[in-house]
Short mmCIF file of C-alpha atoms and ligand atoms in Angstrom, two decimals:
data_model
loop_
_atom_site.label_atom_id
_atom_site.label_comp_id
_atom_site.label_asym_id
_atom_site.label_seq_id
_atom_site.Cartn_x
_atom_site.Cartn_y
_atom_site.Cartn_z
CA MET A 370 44.09 70.05 150.25
CA LEU A 371 41.70 69.73 153.16
CA ASN A 372 39.87 66.42 153.86
CA THR A 373 36.49 67.81 154.70
CA GLU A 374 35.07 64.49 155.07
CA ASP A 375 37.33 63.66 157.98
CA ILE A 376 37.31 67.37 159.22
CA ARG A 377 33.36 67.10 159.48
CA LYS A 378 33.51 64.07 161.70
CA GLU A 379 35.36 66.15 164.44
CA PHE A 380 32.33 68.53 164.79
CA PRO A 381 29.35 66.82 166.66
CA ILE A 382 27.09 69.52 166.03
CA LEU A 383 27.25 68.46 162.36
CA GLU A 384 25.35 65.51 162.82
CA ARG A 385 22.29 67.21 164.05
CA THR A 386 19.36 67.56 161.78
CA VAL A 387 17.04 70.82 161.95
CA TYR A 388 13.37 70.37 160.84
CA GLY A 389 14.37 66.76 159.93
CA LYS A 390 16.99 67.97 157.52
CA PRO A 391 20.79 67.47 157.86
CA LEU A 392 22.23 70.99 159.23
CA VAL A 393 23.78 73.34 156.51
CA TYR A 394 25.66 75.59 158.92
CA LEU A 395 26.75 78.57 157.08
CA ASP A 396 26.59 81.21 159.76
CA ASN A 397 30.23 80.91 160.42
CA ALA A 398 31.13 84.74 160.35
CA ALA A 399 28.92 84.90 163.32
CA THR A 400 30.37 82.30 165.18
CA THR A 401 32.04 78.82 163.95
CA GLN A 402 31.15 75.36 165.47
CA LYS A 403 33.64 73.61 167.68
CA PRO A 404 35.73 70.49 167.10
CA GLN A 405 35.65 67.55 169.66
CA CYS A 406 39.39 68.27 170.88
CA VAL A 407 38.30 71.88 171.92
CA ILE A 408 35.16 70.52 173.83
CA ASP A 409 37.25 67.74 175.34
CA THR A 410 39.62 70.39 176.62
CA LEU A 411 37.05 72.57 178.40
CA ASP A 412 35.99 69.27 180.16
CA ARG A 413 39.46 68.36 181.01
CA VAL A 414 40.30 71.71 182.64
CA TYR A 415 37.29 71.34 184.88
CA THR A 416 37.85 67.66 185.26
CA THR A 417 41.49 67.67 185.91
CA LEU A 418 43.19 70.95 186.79
CA ASN A 419 40.39 73.51 187.76
CA ALA A 420 42.15 75.92 189.78
CA ASN A 421 42.62 79.90 189.65
CA VAL A 422 45.68 81.04 187.98
CA HIS A 423 48.75 82.95 189.01
CA ARG A 424 47.56 82.68 192.77
CA GLY A 425 48.21 79.54 194.15
CA VAL A 426 51.36 77.98 195.22
CA HIS A 427 49.52 74.65 194.84
CA ARG A 428 49.95 72.05 192.27
CA LEU A 429 46.65 72.66 190.69
CA SER A 430 46.93 76.30 190.19
CA GLN A 431 50.73 75.99 188.59
CA GLU A 432 49.32 73.34 186.47
CA ALA A 433 46.40 75.87 185.33
CA THR A 434 48.72 78.86 185.17
CA GLU A 435 51.12 76.88 182.89
CA ALA A 436 48.49 75.64 180.78
CA MET A 437 47.15 79.33 180.43
CA GLU A 438 50.66 80.74 179.57
CA ASN A 439 51.09 77.87 176.86
CA ALA A 440 48.13 79.07 175.38
CA ARG A 441 49.34 82.62 175.46
CA ASN A 442 52.31 81.44 173.37
CA THR A 443 50.21 79.28 171.24
CA VAL A 444 48.59 82.93 170.14
CA ARG A 445 51.63 84.49 169.86
CA ASN A 446 53.02 81.74 167.34
CA PHE A 447 49.64 82.06 165.45
CA ILE A 448 49.59 85.85 164.84
CA GLY A 449 53.69 86.10 164.68
CA ALA A 450 53.74 88.44 167.40
CA GLU A 451 57.29 89.34 168.83
CA HIS A 452 56.64 88.65 172.49
CA SER A 453 54.07 86.81 174.39
CA HIS A 454 53.48 89.58 176.89
CA GLU A 455 52.17 91.34 173.83
CA ILE A 456 49.14 88.97 173.81
CA ILE A 457 46.26 90.35 176.12
CA PHE A 458 43.48 87.95 176.91
CA THR A 459 39.92 89.77 176.71
CA ARG A 460 36.24 88.58 176.16
CA GLY A 461 36.67 88.99 172.50
CA THR A 462 37.12 91.52 169.53
CA THR A 463 34.48 93.95 171.11
CA GLU A 464 36.23 94.23 174.35
CA SER A 465 39.78 94.28 172.59
CA ILE A 466 38.61 97.35 170.82
CA ASN A 467 37.03 98.95 173.78
CA LEU A 468 40.26 98.31 175.47
CA VAL A 469 42.25 100.51 173.08
CA ALA A 470 39.71 103.24 172.74
CA SER A 471 39.45 103.33 176.39
CA SER A 472 43.29 102.90 177.41
CA PHE A 473 44.85 104.43 174.24
CA GLY A 474 42.31 107.18 174.30
CA GLY A 475 42.70 108.18 177.71
CA THR A 476 46.21 108.31 177.46
CA PHE A 477 46.96 109.84 174.21
CA LEU A 478 43.85 111.48 172.91
CA LYS A 479 42.63 115.18 173.31
CA SER A 480 39.52 116.94 172.19
CA GLY A 481 39.81 117.79 168.46
CA ASP A 482 42.00 114.54 167.78
CA GLU A 483 41.09 112.35 164.85
CA VAL A 484 40.52 108.80 164.42
CA ILE A 485 40.01 106.96 161.25
CA VAL A 486 37.64 104.21 160.70
CA SER A 487 36.25 102.80 157.53
CA SER A 488 33.01 102.58 155.84
CA VAL A 489 32.66 98.76 156.18
CA GLU A 490 33.16 98.61 160.05
CA HIS A 491 31.24 96.46 162.51
CA HIS A 492 29.54 98.34 165.10
CA SER A 493 32.14 97.25 167.53
CA ASN A 494 34.75 99.36 165.78
CA ILE A 495 32.34 102.57 165.75
CA VAL A 496 30.48 102.60 168.89
CA PRO A 497 33.89 102.72 171.08
CA TRP A 498 35.06 105.60 169.44
CA GLN A 499 31.76 107.44 169.54
CA LEU A 500 31.81 106.67 173.40
CA LEU A 501 35.41 108.51 173.24
CA ARG A 502 33.83 111.44 171.07
CA ASP A 503 31.32 112.01 173.91
CA ARG A 504 34.09 111.52 176.85
CA ILE A 505 36.92 113.60 175.06
CA GLY A 506 35.71 115.09 171.92
CA VAL A 507 37.60 113.17 169.31
CA VAL A 508 36.55 113.53 165.80
CA LEU A 509 35.80 110.49 163.80
CA ARG A 510 36.68 110.33 159.93
CA VAL A 511 35.38 107.39 157.65
CA ILE A 512 37.19 105.92 154.86
CA PRO A 513 34.82 105.99 152.03
CA LEU A 514 33.77 103.16 149.51
CA THR A 515 34.82 103.34 145.82
CA SER A 516 31.93 102.42 143.42
CA GLU A 517 33.33 98.66 143.43
CA CYS A 518 32.73 98.56 147.15
CA SER A 519 36.21 98.37 148.11
CA LEU A 520 38.13 100.89 150.51
CA ASP A 521 39.00 104.29 148.49
CA VAL A 522 42.57 104.21 149.30
CA ALA A 523 43.21 107.36 147.27
CA ALA A 524 40.63 109.10 149.57
CA TYR A 525 42.54 107.64 152.63
CA ARG A 526 45.50 109.43 151.89
CA GLU A 527 44.39 112.54 151.92
CA MET A 528 42.66 112.13 155.42
CA PHE A 529 45.56 112.70 157.39
CA ASN A 530 46.49 116.04 159.04
CA GLU A 531 48.44 116.85 162.08
CA ARG A 532 45.33 115.73 164.46
CA THR A 533 45.24 112.47 163.04
CA ARG A 534 46.25 110.19 166.03
CA LEU A 535 44.85 106.67 165.29
CA VAL A 536 43.53 104.32 162.25
CA SER A 537 41.18 101.43 163.10
CA VAL A 538 40.13 99.18 160.45
CA ALA A 539 38.58 95.96 159.67
CA HIS A 540 40.86 93.31 157.89
CA VAL A 541 37.94 91.72 156.26
CA SER A 542 34.54 92.84 156.05
CA ASN A 543 32.17 90.83 157.86
CA VAL A 544 29.37 91.80 155.53
CA LEU A 545 31.19 91.90 152.03
CA GLY A 546 33.68 89.11 152.48
CA VAL A 547 36.10 91.37 150.95
CA THR A 548 39.76 91.68 152.22
CA ASN A 549 40.68 95.21 152.97
CA PRO A 550 44.48 96.61 151.83
CA VAL A 551 45.32 96.96 155.25
CA LYS A 552 49.21 96.37 154.74
CA GLU A 553 49.09 99.45 152.62
CA ILE A 554 46.64 101.21 155.04
CA ILE A 555 49.10 100.59 157.73
CA ASP A 556 52.26 101.71 155.68
CA ILE A 557 50.26 105.02 154.86
CA ALA A 558 49.39 105.57 158.44
CA HIS A 559 53.07 104.95 159.72
CA SER A 560 54.26 107.45 157.13
CA HIS A 561 52.51 109.97 159.16
CA ASN A 562 53.57 108.35 162.59
CA VAL A 563 50.00 107.23 163.19
CA PRO A 564 49.59 103.79 164.76
CA VAL A 565 46.80 101.46 163.51
CA LEU A 566 44.29 98.89 165.26
CA VAL A 567 43.44 95.91 162.82
CA ASP A 568 40.09 94.21 163.53
CA GLY A 569 40.94 90.86 162.62
CA ALA A 570 37.62 89.18 163.82
CA GLN A 571 37.15 88.12 160.50
CA SER A 572 40.71 87.48 158.92
CA ALA A 573 42.26 85.60 161.73
CA PRO A 574 39.82 82.61 161.21
CA HIS A 575 40.61 82.58 157.30
CA LEU A 576 44.09 83.75 156.54
CA LYS A 577 47.53 83.40 157.63
CA VAL A 578 48.24 86.77 159.83
CA ASP A 579 51.65 87.68 160.90
CA MET A 580 52.14 90.77 162.91
CA LYS A 581 55.82 91.11 162.10
CA ALA A 582 55.11 91.18 158.40
CA LEU A 583 51.72 93.60 159.07
CA ASP A 584 53.52 95.86 161.46
CA ALA A 585 49.83 96.39 162.88
CA ASP A 586 50.15 98.46 166.11
CA PHE A 587 47.10 96.60 167.61
CA PHE A 588 45.25 93.42 166.24
CA ALA A 589 41.99 92.23 167.65
CA PHE A 590 40.07 88.69 167.29
CA SER A 591 37.51 86.69 168.73
CA GLY A 592 38.07 82.94 169.91
CA HIS A 593 34.57 81.98 169.01
CA LYS A 594 34.96 82.74 165.38
CA VAL A 595 38.18 80.39 165.08
CA TYR A 596 36.87 77.21 166.57
CA ALA A 597 37.26 78.24 170.26
CA PRO A 598 34.61 78.75 172.99
CA THR A 599 32.74 81.93 173.51
CA GLY A 600 33.84 84.48 175.74
CA ILE A 601 37.52 84.67 174.99
CA GLY A 602 39.35 86.65 172.74
CA VAL A 603 42.68 88.52 172.12
CA LEU A 604 44.23 92.10 171.87
CA TYR A 605 47.69 92.13 170.43
CA GLY A 606 49.32 95.20 171.05
CA LYS A 607 52.98 96.52 170.44
CA GLU A 608 54.88 96.59 173.70
CA LYS A 609 55.68 100.19 173.30
CA TRP A 610 52.20 101.10 173.33
CA LEU A 611 50.94 98.78 175.92
CA THR A 612 53.59 100.00 178.20
CA ALA A 613 52.96 103.52 177.75
CA MET A 614 49.06 102.96 177.94
CA GLN A 615 46.82 103.50 181.13
CA PRO A 616 45.37 100.13 182.24
CA TYR A 617 41.49 99.20 181.16
CA HIS A 618 40.14 97.74 184.14
CA GLY A 619 41.36 97.87 187.84
CA GLY A 620 41.41 95.09 190.19
CA GLY A 621 43.23 91.88 191.15
CA GLU A 622 46.29 90.40 189.40
CA MET A 623 46.78 94.06 187.24
CA ILE A 624 48.83 95.23 190.27
CA LYS A 625 52.16 95.01 191.80
CA SER A 626 51.22 96.86 194.85
CA VAL A 627 48.20 98.43 196.48
CA SER A 628 47.80 100.92 199.26
CA PHE A 629 44.95 103.58 199.73
CA GLU A 630 47.27 106.21 198.57
CA LYS A 631 48.87 104.52 195.78
CA THR A 632 48.92 101.65 193.53
CA THR A 633 51.70 100.38 190.93
CA TYR A 634 50.74 98.12 188.29
CA ASN A 635 51.71 94.69 187.20
CA GLU A 636 54.15 94.38 184.28
CA LEU A 637 52.72 93.30 180.69
CA PRO A 638 50.47 91.29 179.92
CA TYR A 639 48.74 91.39 183.33
CA LYS A 640 48.53 95.14 183.64
CA PHE A 641 45.57 94.56 181.20
CA GLU A 642 44.02 91.43 182.74
CA ALA A 643 42.35 92.38 185.92
CA GLY A 644 40.43 89.67 187.63
CA THR A 645 40.31 86.04 187.16
CA PRO A 646 40.58 85.44 183.53
CA ASP A 647 38.53 82.77 181.43
CA TYR A 648 41.59 80.35 182.12
CA ALA A 649 39.42 77.38 180.81
CA GLY A 650 38.43 79.35 177.47
CA ILE A 651 41.85 80.46 177.32
CA ILE A 652 43.39 76.94 177.16
CA ALA A 653 40.56 75.93 174.84
CA LEU A 654 41.42 78.80 172.35
CA GLY A 655 45.19 77.38 172.48
CA LYS A 656 43.80 73.95 171.47
CA ALA A 657 41.46 75.48 168.45
CA LEU A 658 44.59 77.29 167.45
CA GLU A 659 46.84 74.44 167.40
CA TRP A 660 44.04 72.47 165.72
CA VAL A 661 43.97 75.23 162.84
CA THR A 662 47.64 74.88 162.72
CA GLU A 663 47.47 71.18 162.30
CA LYS A 664 44.85 71.53 159.48
CA GLY A 665 46.87 74.40 157.93
CA ILE A 666 45.56 77.76 157.78
CA GLU A 667 46.66 78.32 154.41
CA ASP A 668 44.61 75.07 153.23
CA ILE A 669 41.85 76.09 155.33
CA ALA A 670 41.97 79.61 153.50
CA ALA A 671 42.20 78.04 149.93
CA HIS A 672 39.30 75.84 150.64
CA GLU A 673 37.30 78.65 151.98
CA GLN A 674 38.18 80.88 148.77
CA MET A 675 37.30 77.85 146.61
CA LEU A 676 33.82 77.95 148.22
CA THR A 677 33.39 81.51 147.99
CA LEU A 678 34.12 81.54 144.36
CA TYR A 679 31.90 78.61 143.68
CA THR A 680 29.04 80.28 145.73
CA VAL A 681 29.49 83.53 143.63
CA GLU A 682 29.57 81.58 140.21
CA GLN A 683 26.34 79.61 141.11
CA LEU A 684 24.61 82.54 142.55
CA ARG A 685 25.08 84.73 139.48
CA LYS A 686 23.04 82.16 137.52
CA ILE A 687 19.89 83.24 139.61
CA GLU A 688 17.76 85.70 138.02
CA GLY A 689 17.77 88.86 140.19
CA MET A 690 20.83 87.92 142.16
CA ARG A 691 22.58 90.90 143.51
CA ILE A 692 25.98 90.14 145.12
CA PHE A 693 27.47 92.87 147.16
CA GLY A 694 31.10 93.73 146.62
CA GLN A 695 33.82 91.22 145.35
CA PRO A 696 34.11 88.67 148.06
CA ASP A 697 37.64 87.00 148.25
CA GLY A 698 37.48 85.53 151.59
CA ALA A 699 34.70 83.22 153.32
CA ALA A 700 31.37 85.23 153.08
CA VAL A 701 29.23 86.25 150.44
CA SER A 702 26.22 88.60 150.82
CA PHE A 703 23.33 88.98 148.41
CA LEU A 704 19.95 89.85 147.89
CA VAL A 705 17.57 88.28 145.29
CA GLY A 706 15.04 90.59 143.66
CA ASP A 707 12.86 92.39 146.37
CA ILE A 708 12.64 89.38 148.58
CA HIS A 709 13.16 90.64 152.07
CA PRO A 710 16.68 89.22 153.69
CA ALA A 711 14.37 87.78 156.71
CA ASP A 712 11.89 85.85 154.38
CA MET A 713 14.84 84.43 152.65
CA GLY A 714 16.44 83.44 155.85
CA THR A 715 13.24 81.79 157.18
CA ILE A 716 12.86 79.84 154.22
CA LEU A 717 16.20 78.66 154.32
CA ASP A 718 15.89 78.02 157.79
CA HIS A 719 13.31 75.53 157.17
CA LEU A 720 15.12 73.64 154.93
CA GLY A 721 17.89 73.18 157.44
CA ILE A 722 20.12 76.04 156.26
CA ALA A 723 21.46 78.55 158.63
CA VAL A 724 22.65 81.92 157.24
CA ARG A 725 22.56 85.34 158.76
CA THR A 726 20.18 87.94 157.70
CA GLY A 727 19.95 91.76 158.31
CA HIS A 728 22.55 94.49 159.01
CA HIS A 729 24.97 92.34 160.16
CA CYS A 730 25.90 94.92 163.00
CA ALA A 731 27.02 97.28 160.30
CA GLN A 732 24.12 99.74 159.75
CA PRO A 733 26.07 102.56 158.26
CA LEU A 734 27.56 99.98 155.57
CA MET A 735 23.67 99.02 154.68
CA ASP A 736 22.96 102.70 154.48
CA ILE A 737 25.77 103.22 152.14
CA LEU A 738 24.65 100.20 150.08
CA GLY A 739 20.92 101.51 150.28
CA VAL A 740 19.55 98.42 151.74
CA PRO A 741 17.88 97.29 154.95
CA GLY A 742 20.08 94.26 155.09
CA THR A 743 21.34 91.29 153.11
CA VAL A 744 21.35 87.55 153.47
CA ARG A 745 25.03 86.27 154.06
CA ALA A 746 26.45 82.95 153.65
CA SER A 747 29.70 82.49 155.24
CA PHE A 748 32.07 79.49 155.48
CA ALA A 749 34.22 77.51 157.48
CA ALA A 750 36.87 74.53 157.07
CA TYR A 751 34.12 71.90 157.33
CA ASN A 752 31.73 73.33 154.73
CA THR A 753 31.54 71.53 151.19
CA LYS A 754 30.52 72.21 147.72
CA GLU A 755 27.34 70.09 148.24
CA GLU A 756 26.14 72.39 150.72
CA ILE A 757 26.49 75.05 148.56
CA ASP A 758 24.44 73.19 146.03
CA ILE A 759 21.84 72.95 148.82
CA LEU A 760 21.66 76.63 149.61
CA VAL A 761 21.32 77.57 145.82
CA LYS A 762 18.32 75.19 145.45
CA GLY A 763 16.91 76.80 148.77
CA ILE A 764 17.42 80.18 147.24
CA GLU A 765 15.60 79.15 143.59
CA ARG A 766 12.90 77.61 145.72
CA ALA A 767 12.50 81.00 147.77
CA ALA A 768 12.79 82.91 144.45
CA ARG A 769 10.07 80.90 142.99
CA MET A 770 7.53 81.14 145.99
CA PHE A 771 8.02 85.11 145.67
CA SER A 772 7.66 85.28 142.01
N1 LIG B 2280 34.63 93.10 164.18
C1 LIG B 2280 34.01 92.43 162.92
C2 LIG B 2280 34.56 92.44 161.73
C3 LIG B 2280 32.98 91.30 163.36
O1 LIG B 2280 32.75 90.37 162.39
C4 LIG B 2280 32.60 90.83 164.41
C5 LIG B 2280 31.60 90.05 164.69
C6 LIG B 2280 33.12 91.83 165.84
C7 LIG B 2280 34.08 92.77 165.38
C8 LIG B 2280 32.38 91.53 167.16
O2 LIG B 2280 33.00 90.48 167.56
P1 LIG B 2280 32.62 89.74 168.98
O3 LIG B 2280 33.05 88.41 168.96
O4 LIG B 2280 33.34 90.83 170.00
O5 LIG B 2280 31.04 89.81 169.20
N2 LIG B 2280 30.66 89.83 163.75
C9 LIG B 2280 29.39 89.17 163.60
C10 LIG B 2280 28.70 88.65 162.57
O6 LIG B 2280 29.13 89.23 161.46
N3 LIG B 2280 27.61 88.11 162.85
O7 LIG B 2280 27.63 88.06 164.14
C11 LIG B 2280 28.51 88.78 164.72
#
């Protein structure tokens, strides 16, 4: 069991007020708040060991490099990857997916080849493939939804043919808070020798992921959604793919030797990490993942699922309530009557409650649901049932104002 009272004390921002009301922060799917130990780590890097990594023989550079590579190992353990050189640091999920689209696409895909995505994807798992469609002529196929708003696995099974080259799906929908059956999706793809990229932006913070058990070929997630700073993220890739793929960016650190005639690339993971990395962010990401591990990802998941169930139960009592999908994770999307999501969001904001409203960067899903947007409450380790009660009261108040 999580001790939320103690956990809350570790997050300085939770002490602030908004419009004179205590902050109720329920926009964790967009980004989580940061515990003091992560803030302190950033501070410590700049006050005690700042130096560019992998370059200097001097002491500071060695210490910074060691701290960064320790963080890579922490990430490896966190997601159960076999090798730390399979962990590539990127700016976030978006860049990780763009990396695969560009490098895997550039290496393996030809005009007419097919990439399968799903109906619930975030724009960052749609647009990179469309860029590739414009560049190479790949064909995008979309797994439909069942009437229960879950991925239609039977339809997915039928989508494979000799031109299918890659499947790229969200582990957990950022809109519906529903966990997709990714293990089944991966097993089906592998039975056709097709690799799978899992967008773990909404799963890594909320459930135990294990690359060996999942057998994903690629897995992407963002640090800032898992209590780490902004601007740092991860791409896990199986060694066999990363070795075969062409680099993404060219520049320093990703090379072994350069002449004007010929360049040979560095070994993994550096081949994919051109330029000075955000080593301060990486070291702080390591700290954030240690923090999650110390609290227990399973306990965090159980706490968030309890909050989700409680939210659904309370929301269902409100007249005109429409909840989208059957959330089992850490987010709930809803609409009340014909109240516009932006109006609901504004009223809640004035009560100190931060929720996300709109299309959540998933416009195709909004089109499928036939709504312009939704209101989404999303949870983290520090949220409480009392905060859900405040949310529910706020929604009831809005409903009264619009009735
Ligand atoms: N994939 C999913 C499933 C996401 O939820 C997000 C961000 C991304 C990719 C992109 O992550 P980034 O860190 O590279 O920006 N989702 C949201 C959200 O739901 N509200 O704000 C950002």
